[in-house]
Structures are given as C-alpha cells and as structure tokens.
XYZ file of N, CA, C and O in Angstrom:
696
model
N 58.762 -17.883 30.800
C 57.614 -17.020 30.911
C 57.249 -16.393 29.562
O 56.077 -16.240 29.218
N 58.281 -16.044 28.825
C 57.871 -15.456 27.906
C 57.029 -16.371 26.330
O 56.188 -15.907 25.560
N 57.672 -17.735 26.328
C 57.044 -18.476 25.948
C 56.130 -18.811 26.493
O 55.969 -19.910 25.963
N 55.317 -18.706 27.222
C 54.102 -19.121 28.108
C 53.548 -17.813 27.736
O 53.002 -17.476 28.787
N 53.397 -17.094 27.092
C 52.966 -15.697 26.849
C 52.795 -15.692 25.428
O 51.777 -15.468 24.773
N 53.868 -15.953 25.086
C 53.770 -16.443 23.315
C 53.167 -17.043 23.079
O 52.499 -16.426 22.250
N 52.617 -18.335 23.192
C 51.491 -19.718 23.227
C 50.356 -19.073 23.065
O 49.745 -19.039 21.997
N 49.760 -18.153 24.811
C 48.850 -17.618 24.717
C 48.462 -16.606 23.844
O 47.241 -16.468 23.774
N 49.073 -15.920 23.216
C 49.171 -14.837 22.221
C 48.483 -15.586 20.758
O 47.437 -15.335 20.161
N 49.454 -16.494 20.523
C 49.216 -16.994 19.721
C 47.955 -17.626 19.458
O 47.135 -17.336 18.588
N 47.916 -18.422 20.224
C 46.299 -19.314 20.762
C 45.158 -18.480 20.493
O 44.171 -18.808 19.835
N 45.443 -17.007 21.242
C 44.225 -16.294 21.217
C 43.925 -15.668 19.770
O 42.808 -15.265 19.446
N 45.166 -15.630 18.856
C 45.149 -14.967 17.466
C 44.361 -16.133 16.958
O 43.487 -15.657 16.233
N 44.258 -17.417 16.996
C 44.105 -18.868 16.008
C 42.980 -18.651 16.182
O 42.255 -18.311 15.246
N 42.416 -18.826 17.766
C 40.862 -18.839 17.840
C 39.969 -17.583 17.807
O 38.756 -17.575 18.011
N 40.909 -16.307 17.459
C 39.781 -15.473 17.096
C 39.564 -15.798 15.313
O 38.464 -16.008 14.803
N 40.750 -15.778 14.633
C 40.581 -15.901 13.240
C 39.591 -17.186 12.939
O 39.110 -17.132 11.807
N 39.245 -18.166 13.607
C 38.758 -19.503 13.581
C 37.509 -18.684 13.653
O 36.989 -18.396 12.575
N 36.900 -18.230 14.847
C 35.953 -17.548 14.880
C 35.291 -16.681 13.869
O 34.124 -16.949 13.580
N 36.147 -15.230 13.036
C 35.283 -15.061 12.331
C 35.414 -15.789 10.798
O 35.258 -15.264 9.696
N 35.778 -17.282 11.162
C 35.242 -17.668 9.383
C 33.936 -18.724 9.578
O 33.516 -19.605 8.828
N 33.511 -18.303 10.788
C 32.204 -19.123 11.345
C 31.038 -19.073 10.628
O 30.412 -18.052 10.916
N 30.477 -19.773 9.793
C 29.637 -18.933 9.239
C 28.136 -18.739 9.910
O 27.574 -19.445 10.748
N 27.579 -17.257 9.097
C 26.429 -17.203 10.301
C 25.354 -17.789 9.943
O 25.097 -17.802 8.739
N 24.570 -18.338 10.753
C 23.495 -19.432 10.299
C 22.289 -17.768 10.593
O 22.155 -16.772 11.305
N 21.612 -18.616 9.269
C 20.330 -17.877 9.084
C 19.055 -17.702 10.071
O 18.361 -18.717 10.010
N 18.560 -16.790 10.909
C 17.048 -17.103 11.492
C 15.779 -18.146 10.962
O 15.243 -17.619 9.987
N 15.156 -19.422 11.296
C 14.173 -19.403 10.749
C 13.530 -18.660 10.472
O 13.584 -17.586 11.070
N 12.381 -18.911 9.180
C 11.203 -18.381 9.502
C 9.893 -19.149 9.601
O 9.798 -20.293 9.155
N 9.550 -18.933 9.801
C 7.716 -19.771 10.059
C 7.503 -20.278 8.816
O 7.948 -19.763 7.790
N 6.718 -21.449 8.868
C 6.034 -21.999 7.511
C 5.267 -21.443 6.685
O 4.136 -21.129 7.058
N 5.591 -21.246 5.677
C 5.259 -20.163 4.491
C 5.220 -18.876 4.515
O 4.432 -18.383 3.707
N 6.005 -17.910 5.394
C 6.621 -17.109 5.457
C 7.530 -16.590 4.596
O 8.675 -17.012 4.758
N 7.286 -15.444 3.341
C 8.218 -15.283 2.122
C 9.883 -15.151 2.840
O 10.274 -15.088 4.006
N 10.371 -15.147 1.917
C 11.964 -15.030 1.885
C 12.086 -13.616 2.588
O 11.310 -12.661 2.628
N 12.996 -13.768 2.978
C 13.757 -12.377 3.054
C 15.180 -11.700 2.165
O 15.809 -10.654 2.328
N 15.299 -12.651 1.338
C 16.353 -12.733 0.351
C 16.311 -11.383 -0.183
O 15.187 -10.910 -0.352
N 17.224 -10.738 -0.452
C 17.192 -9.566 -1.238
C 16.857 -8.399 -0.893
O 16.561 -8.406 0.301
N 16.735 -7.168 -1.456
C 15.943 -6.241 -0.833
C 14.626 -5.590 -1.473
O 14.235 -5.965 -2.579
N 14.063 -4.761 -0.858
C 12.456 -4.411 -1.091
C 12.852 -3.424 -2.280
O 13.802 -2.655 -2.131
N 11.903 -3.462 -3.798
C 12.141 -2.634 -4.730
C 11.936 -0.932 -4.497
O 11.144 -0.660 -3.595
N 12.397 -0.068 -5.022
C 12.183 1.226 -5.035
C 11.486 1.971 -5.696
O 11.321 1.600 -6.859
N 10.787 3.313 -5.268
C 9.773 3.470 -6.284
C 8.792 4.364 -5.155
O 9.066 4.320 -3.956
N 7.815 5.042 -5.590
C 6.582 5.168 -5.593
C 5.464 3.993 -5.282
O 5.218 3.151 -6.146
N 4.926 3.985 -4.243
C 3.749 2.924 -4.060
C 4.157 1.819 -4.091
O 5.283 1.526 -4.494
N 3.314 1.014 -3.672
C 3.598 -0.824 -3.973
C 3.849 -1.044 -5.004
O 3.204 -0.581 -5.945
N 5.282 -2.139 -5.193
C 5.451 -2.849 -6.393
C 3.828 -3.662 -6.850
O 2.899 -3.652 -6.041
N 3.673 -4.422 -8.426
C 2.332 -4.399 -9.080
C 2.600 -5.844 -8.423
O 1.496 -6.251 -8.061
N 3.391 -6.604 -8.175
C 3.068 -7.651 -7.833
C 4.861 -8.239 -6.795
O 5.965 -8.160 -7.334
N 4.661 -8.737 -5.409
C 6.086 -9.148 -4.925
C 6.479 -10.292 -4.806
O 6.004 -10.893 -3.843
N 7.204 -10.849 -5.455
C 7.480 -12.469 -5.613
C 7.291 -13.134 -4.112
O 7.586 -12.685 -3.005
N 6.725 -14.294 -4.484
C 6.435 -15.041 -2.808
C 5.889 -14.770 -2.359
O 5.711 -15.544 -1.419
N 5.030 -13.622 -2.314
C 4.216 -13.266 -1.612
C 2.661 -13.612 -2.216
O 2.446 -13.068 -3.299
N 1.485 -14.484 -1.644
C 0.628 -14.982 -1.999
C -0.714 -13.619 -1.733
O -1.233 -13.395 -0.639
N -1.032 -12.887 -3.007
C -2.278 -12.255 -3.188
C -3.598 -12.935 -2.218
O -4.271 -13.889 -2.608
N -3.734 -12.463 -1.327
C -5.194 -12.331 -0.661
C -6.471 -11.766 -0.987
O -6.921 -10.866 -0.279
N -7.178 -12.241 -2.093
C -9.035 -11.799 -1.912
C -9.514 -11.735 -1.185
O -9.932 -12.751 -0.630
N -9.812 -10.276 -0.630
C -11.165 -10.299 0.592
C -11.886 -9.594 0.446
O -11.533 -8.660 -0.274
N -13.087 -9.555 0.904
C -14.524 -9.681 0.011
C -14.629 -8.030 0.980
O -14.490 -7.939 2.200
N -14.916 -6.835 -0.012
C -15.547 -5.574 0.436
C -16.885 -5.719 0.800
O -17.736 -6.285 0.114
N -17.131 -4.989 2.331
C -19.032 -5.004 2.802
C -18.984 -4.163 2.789
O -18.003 -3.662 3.339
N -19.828 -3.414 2.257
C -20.442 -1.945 2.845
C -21.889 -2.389 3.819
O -22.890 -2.891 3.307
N -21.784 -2.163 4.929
C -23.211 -1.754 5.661
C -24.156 -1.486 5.084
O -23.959 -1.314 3.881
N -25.351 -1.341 5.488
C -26.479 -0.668 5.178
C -26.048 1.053 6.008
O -25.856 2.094 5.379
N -26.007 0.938 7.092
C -25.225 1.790 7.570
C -25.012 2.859 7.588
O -25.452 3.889 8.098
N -23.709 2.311 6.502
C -23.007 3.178 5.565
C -23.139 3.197 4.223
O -22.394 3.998 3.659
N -24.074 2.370 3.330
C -24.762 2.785 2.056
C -25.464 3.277 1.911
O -25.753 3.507 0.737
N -26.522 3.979 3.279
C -27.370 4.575 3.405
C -26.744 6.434 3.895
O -26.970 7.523 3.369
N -26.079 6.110 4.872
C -25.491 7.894 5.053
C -24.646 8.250 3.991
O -24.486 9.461 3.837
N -23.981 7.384 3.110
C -22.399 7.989 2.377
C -22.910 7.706 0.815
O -23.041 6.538 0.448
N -23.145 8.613 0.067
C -23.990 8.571 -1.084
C -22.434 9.164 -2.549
O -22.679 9.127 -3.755
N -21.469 9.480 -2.162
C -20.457 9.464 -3.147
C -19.309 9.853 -2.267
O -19.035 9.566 -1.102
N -18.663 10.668 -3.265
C -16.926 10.788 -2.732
C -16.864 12.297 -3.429
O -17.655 12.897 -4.157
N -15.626 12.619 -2.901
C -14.776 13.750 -3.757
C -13.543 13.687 -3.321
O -13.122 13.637 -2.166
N -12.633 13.697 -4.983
C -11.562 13.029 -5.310
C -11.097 14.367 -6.230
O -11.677 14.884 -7.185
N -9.945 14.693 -5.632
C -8.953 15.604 -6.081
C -8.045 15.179 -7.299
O -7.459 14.097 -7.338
N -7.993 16.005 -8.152
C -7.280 15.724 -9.886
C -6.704 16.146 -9.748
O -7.018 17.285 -9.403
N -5.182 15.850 -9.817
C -4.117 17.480 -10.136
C -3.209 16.732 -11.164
O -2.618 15.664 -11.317
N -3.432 17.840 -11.730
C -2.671 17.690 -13.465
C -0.912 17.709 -13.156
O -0.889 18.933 -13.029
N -0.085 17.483 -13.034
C 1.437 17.365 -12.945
C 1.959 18.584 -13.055
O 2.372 19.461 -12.297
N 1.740 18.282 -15.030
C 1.796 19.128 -16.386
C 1.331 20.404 -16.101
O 2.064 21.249 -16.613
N 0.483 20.830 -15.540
C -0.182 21.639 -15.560
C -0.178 22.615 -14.440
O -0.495 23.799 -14.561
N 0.235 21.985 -13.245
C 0.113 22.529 -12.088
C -1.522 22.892 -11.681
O -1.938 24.004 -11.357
N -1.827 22.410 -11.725
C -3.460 22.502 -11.668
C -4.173 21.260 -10.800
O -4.015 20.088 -11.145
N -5.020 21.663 -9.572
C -5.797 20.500 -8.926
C -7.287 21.175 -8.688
O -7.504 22.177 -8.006
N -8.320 20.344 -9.454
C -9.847 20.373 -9.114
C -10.266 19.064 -8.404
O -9.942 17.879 -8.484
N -11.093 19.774 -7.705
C -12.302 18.601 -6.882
C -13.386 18.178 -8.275
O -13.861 18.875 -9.171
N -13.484 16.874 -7.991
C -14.758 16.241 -8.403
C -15.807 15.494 -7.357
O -15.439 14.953 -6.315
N -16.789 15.542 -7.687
C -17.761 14.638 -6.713
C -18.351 13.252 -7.549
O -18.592 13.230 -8.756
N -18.436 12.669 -7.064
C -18.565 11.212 -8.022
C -19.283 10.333 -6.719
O -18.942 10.158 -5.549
N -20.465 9.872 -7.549
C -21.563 8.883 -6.534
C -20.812 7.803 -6.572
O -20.026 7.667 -7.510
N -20.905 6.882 -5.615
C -20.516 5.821 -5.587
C -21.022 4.637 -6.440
O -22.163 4.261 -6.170
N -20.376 3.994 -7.410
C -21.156 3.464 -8.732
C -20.766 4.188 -9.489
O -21.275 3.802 -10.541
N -20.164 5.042 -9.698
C -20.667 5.897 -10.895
C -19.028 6.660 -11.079
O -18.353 6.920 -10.083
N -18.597 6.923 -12.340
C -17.277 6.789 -13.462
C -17.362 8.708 -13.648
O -18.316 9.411 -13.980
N -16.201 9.016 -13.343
C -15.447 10.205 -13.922
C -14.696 10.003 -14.805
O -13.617 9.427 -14.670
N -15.280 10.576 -16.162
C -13.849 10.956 -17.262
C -13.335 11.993 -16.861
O -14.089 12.891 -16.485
N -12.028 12.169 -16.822
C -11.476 13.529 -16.170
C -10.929 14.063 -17.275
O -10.171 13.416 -17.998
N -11.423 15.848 -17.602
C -11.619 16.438 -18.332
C -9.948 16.787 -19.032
O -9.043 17.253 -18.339
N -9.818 16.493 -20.322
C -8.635 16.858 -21.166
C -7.772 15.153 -21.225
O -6.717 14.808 -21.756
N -8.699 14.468 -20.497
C -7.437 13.007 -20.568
C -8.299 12.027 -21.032
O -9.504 12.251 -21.143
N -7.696 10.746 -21.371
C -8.737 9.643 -21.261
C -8.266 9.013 -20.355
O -7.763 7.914 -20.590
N -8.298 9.540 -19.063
C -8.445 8.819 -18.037
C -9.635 9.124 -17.311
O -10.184 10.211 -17.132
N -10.138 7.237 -16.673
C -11.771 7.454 -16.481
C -11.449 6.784 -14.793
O -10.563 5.958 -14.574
N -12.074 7.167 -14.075
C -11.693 6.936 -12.460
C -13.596 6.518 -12.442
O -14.586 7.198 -12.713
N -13.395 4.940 -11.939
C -14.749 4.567 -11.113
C -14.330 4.186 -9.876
O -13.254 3.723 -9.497
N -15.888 4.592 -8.992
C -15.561 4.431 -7.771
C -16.502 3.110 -7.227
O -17.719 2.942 -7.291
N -15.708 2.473 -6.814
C -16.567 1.029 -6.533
C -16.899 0.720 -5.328
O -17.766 -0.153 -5.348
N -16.429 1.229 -3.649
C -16.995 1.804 -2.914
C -16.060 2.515 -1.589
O -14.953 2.250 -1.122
N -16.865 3.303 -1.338
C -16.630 4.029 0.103
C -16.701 3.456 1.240
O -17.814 2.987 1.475
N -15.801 3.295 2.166
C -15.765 2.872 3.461
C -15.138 4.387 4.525
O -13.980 4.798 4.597
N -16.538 5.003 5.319
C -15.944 6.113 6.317
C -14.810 5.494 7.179
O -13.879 6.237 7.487
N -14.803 4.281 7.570
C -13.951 3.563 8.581
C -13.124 2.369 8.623
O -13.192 1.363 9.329
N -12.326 2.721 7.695
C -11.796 1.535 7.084
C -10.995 0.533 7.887
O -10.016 0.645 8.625
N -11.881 -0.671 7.420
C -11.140 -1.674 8.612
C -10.483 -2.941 7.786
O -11.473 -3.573 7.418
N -9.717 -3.392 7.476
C -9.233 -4.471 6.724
C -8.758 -5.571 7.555
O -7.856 -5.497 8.390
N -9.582 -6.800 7.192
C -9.488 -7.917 8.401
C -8.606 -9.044 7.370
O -8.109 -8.798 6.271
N -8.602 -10.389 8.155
C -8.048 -11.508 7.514
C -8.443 -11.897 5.890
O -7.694 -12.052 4.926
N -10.164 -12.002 6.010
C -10.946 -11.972 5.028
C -11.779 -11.166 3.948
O -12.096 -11.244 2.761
N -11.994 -10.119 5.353
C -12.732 -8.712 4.534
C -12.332 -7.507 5.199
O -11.741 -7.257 6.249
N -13.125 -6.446 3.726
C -12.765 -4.962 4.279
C -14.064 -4.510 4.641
O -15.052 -5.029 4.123
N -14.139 -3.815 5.277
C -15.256 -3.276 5.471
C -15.288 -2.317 6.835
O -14.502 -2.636 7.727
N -16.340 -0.905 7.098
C -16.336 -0.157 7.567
C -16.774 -0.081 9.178
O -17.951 -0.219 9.513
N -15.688 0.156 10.146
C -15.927 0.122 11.727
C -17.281 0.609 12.311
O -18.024 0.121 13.162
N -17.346 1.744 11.560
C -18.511 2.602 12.004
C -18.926 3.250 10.521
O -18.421 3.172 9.401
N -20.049 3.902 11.046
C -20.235 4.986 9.592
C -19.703 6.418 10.069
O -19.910 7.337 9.277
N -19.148 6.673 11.076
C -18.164 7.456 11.349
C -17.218 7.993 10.081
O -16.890 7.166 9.230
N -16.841 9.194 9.976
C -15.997 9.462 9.318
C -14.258 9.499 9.777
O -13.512 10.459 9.585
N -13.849 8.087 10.470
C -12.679 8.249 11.379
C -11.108 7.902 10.520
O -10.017 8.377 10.837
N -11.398 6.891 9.309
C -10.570 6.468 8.388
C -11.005 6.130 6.935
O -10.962 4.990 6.472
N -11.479 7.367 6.176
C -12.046 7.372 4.964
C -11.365 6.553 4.140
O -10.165 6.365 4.338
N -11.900 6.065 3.299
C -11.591 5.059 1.939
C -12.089 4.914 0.849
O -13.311 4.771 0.910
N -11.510 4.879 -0.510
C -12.403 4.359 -1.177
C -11.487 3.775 -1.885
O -10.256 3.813 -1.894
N -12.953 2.768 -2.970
C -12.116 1.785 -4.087
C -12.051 2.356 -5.232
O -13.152 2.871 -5.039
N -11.830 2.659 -6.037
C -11.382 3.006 -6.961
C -10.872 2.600 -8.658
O -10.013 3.442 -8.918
N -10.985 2.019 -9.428
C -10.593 1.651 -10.906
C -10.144 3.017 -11.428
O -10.735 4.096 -11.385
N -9.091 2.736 -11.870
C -8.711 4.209 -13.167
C -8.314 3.321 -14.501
O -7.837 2.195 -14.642
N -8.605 4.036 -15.131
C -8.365 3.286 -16.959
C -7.984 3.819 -17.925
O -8.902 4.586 -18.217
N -7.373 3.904 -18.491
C -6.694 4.468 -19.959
C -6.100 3.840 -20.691
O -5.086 3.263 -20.300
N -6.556 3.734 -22.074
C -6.523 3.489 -23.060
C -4.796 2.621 -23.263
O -3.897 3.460 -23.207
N -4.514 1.826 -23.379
C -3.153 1.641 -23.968
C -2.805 1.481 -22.411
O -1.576 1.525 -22.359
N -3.113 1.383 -21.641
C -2.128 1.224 -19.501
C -2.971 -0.010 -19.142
O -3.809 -0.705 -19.716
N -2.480 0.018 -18.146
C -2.656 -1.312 -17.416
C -3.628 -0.985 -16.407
O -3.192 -0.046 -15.741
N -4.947 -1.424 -15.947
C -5.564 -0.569 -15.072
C -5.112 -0.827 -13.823
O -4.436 -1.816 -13.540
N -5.477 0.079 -13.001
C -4.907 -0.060 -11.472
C -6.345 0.169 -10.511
O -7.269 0.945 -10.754
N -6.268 -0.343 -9.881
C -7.430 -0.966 -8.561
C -6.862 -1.124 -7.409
O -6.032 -1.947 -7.021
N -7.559 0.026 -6.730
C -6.774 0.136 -5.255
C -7.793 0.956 -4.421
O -8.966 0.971 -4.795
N -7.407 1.652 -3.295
C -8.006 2.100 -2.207
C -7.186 3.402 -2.583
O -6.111 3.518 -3.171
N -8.090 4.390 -2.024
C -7.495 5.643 -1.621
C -7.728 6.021 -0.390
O -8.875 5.933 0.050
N -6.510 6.595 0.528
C -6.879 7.071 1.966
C -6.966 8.632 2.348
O -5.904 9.255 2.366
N -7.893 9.152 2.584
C -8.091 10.778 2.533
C -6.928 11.188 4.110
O -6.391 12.287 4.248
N -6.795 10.181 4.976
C -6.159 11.080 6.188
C -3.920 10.318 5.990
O -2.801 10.486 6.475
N -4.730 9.456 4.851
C -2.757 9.243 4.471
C -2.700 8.522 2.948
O -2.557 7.360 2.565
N -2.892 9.856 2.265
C -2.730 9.752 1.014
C -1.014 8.654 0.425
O -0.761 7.901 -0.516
N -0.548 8.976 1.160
C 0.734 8.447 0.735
C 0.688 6.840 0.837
O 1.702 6.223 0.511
N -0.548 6.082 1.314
C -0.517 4.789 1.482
C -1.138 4.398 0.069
O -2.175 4.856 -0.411
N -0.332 3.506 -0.465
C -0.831 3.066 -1.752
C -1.659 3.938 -2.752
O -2.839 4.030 -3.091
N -0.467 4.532 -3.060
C -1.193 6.321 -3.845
C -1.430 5.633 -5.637
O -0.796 4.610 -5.897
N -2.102 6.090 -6.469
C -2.374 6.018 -8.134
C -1.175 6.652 -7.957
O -0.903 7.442 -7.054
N -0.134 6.111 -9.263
C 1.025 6.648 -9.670
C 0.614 6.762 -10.888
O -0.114 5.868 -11.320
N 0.954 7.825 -11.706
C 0.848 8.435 -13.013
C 1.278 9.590 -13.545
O 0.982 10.710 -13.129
N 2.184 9.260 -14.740
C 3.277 10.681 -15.103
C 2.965 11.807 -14.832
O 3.572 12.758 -14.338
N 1.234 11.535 -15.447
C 0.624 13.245 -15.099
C -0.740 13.326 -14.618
O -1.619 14.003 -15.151
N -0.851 12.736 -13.773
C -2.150 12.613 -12.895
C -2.127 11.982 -11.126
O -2.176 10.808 -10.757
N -2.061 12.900 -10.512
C -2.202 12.487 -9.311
C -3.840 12.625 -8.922
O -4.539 13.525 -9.389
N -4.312 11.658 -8.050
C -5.535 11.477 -7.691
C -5.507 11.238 -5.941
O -4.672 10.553 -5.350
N -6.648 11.993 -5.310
C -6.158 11.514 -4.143
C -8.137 11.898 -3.339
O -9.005 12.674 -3.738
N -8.123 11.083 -2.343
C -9.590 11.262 -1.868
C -9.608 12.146 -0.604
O -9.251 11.926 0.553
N -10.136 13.203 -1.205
C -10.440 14.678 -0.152
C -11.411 13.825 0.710
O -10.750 13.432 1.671
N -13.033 13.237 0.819
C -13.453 12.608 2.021
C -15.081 11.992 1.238
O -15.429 11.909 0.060
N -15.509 11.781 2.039
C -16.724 11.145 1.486
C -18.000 12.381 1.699
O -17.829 13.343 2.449
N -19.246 12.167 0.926
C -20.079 12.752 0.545
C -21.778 12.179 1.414
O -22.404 11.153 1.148
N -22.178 13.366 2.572
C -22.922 12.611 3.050
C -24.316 12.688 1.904
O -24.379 13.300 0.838
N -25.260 11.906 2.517
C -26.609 12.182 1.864
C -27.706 13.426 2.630
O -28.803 13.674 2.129
C-alpha cells in the first residue's frame, strides 16, 4: 500500500512539474492588428508617433451649420512659470501670438460636437454637446504640434509644453 501511494505521489509531482514548463502559447490577433509586444510609453499625452501603428487621414467637415453659428473659440493660456492663466478669443482662421512668447496658436477649426468616424471628423449637431477644436502651435526652434483640443476633457490629447499649457474654454457664438 504504501508503495501504491508512493507511485502516486510521485506521478502527481512529475506531471505537475511537466505542466508548468508548458509553454504558454500566445492569443492571436486579427490581421494587421499591431503587436502587443512590450509596454505603452509614459508621459504626458500621446506618444508623437507608436510603432505599428498605421496613421489615419481623415478629412475635417465643418457644416454650414456650424460655420455659420460658431464664428471663433476661446482658449485659455496659463503660463507654468508664472502662475498666470488668461482667456483669448481667436476667430476661427485666424493665429494668436501669445503675449511674452513666440509661441503662435492657429485655429484651423471648431467642431461644437465632435464626432470622429472611420474617415472623417466632423460635427453631430451645432449643439454645443462635445466642443473641439484644431489647433497648430509653433515656435521657433520646436517641432510643431497639431491636434484637437477638448473643452469638457481637457486631459485627452492635451499641448504639452515646459511652460505653456493651452486648453479650450468653449466656442464663440455669432
């Protein structure tokens, strides 16, 4: 009996150790689906560019709509350095140098309702339900950055800059 106990003892030690040198097979993923290799970088905002991952162009509409009710923006400056934040108002089209920097913020357009599809962005309603805008900032000697700003979740793809935060308080009716 007791060898009949031993066997099993044993047996059950072989095939658990057998077990974990199993190795674990990976999940597919779908065809052209990036890696999952590694982990996601750290930081402030979206990395400037994520390996494997294929950049999508899609074409901004503004309505008539909404080119007709939403005639600019106002976009909050706050100096770092300074502890200091002013409103600006800025038409849509149309370039803020912001005062003491050479940094120049154009706004390329406003969407009250921001909807981002397969192909394009463009606005649900002329509702003011998910403000947006596009944005260019530029300075001298940097790399420019081109993005969206969101007035009800600033924290989504925010302008990062040592000493300039920018962020969109809401749009400007006519």
């Amino acid at each position: 009996m007791k060898k009949l106990l031993a066997v099993i003892l044993i047996s059950g030690l072989v095939f658990s150790f057998a077990g974990c040198k199993k190795k674990e097979e990976k999940p597919q993923l779908p065809p052209g689906h990036p890696s999952m290799e590694g982990s996601m970088p750290t930081g402030t905002g979206m990395p400037a560019a994520m390996p494997n991952v294929p950049k999508i162009d899609r074409t901004v509409t503004v309505s008539k709509e909404v080119s007709t009710k939403w005639s600019a923006v106002k976009l909050a400056v706050e100096d770092k350095v300074a502890k200091t934040k002013k409103e600006y108002t800025i038409a849509v089209g149309s370039e803020l140098a912001v005062p003491s920097t050479k940094v120049k913020v154009k706004v390329l357009a406003f969407l009250p309702d921001f909807k981002m599809g397969d192909k394009e962005i463009t606005s649900l309603s002329d509702k003011s339900n998910n403000p947006a805008v596009q944005v260019v900032v530029t300075e001298p000697g940097k790399e420019e950055w081109k993005g969206w700003l969101f007035s009800l979740n600033p924290s989504i793809h925010p302008f990062s800059h040592e000493k300039l935060a920018i962020t969109l308080v809401g749009g400007v009716s006519k």
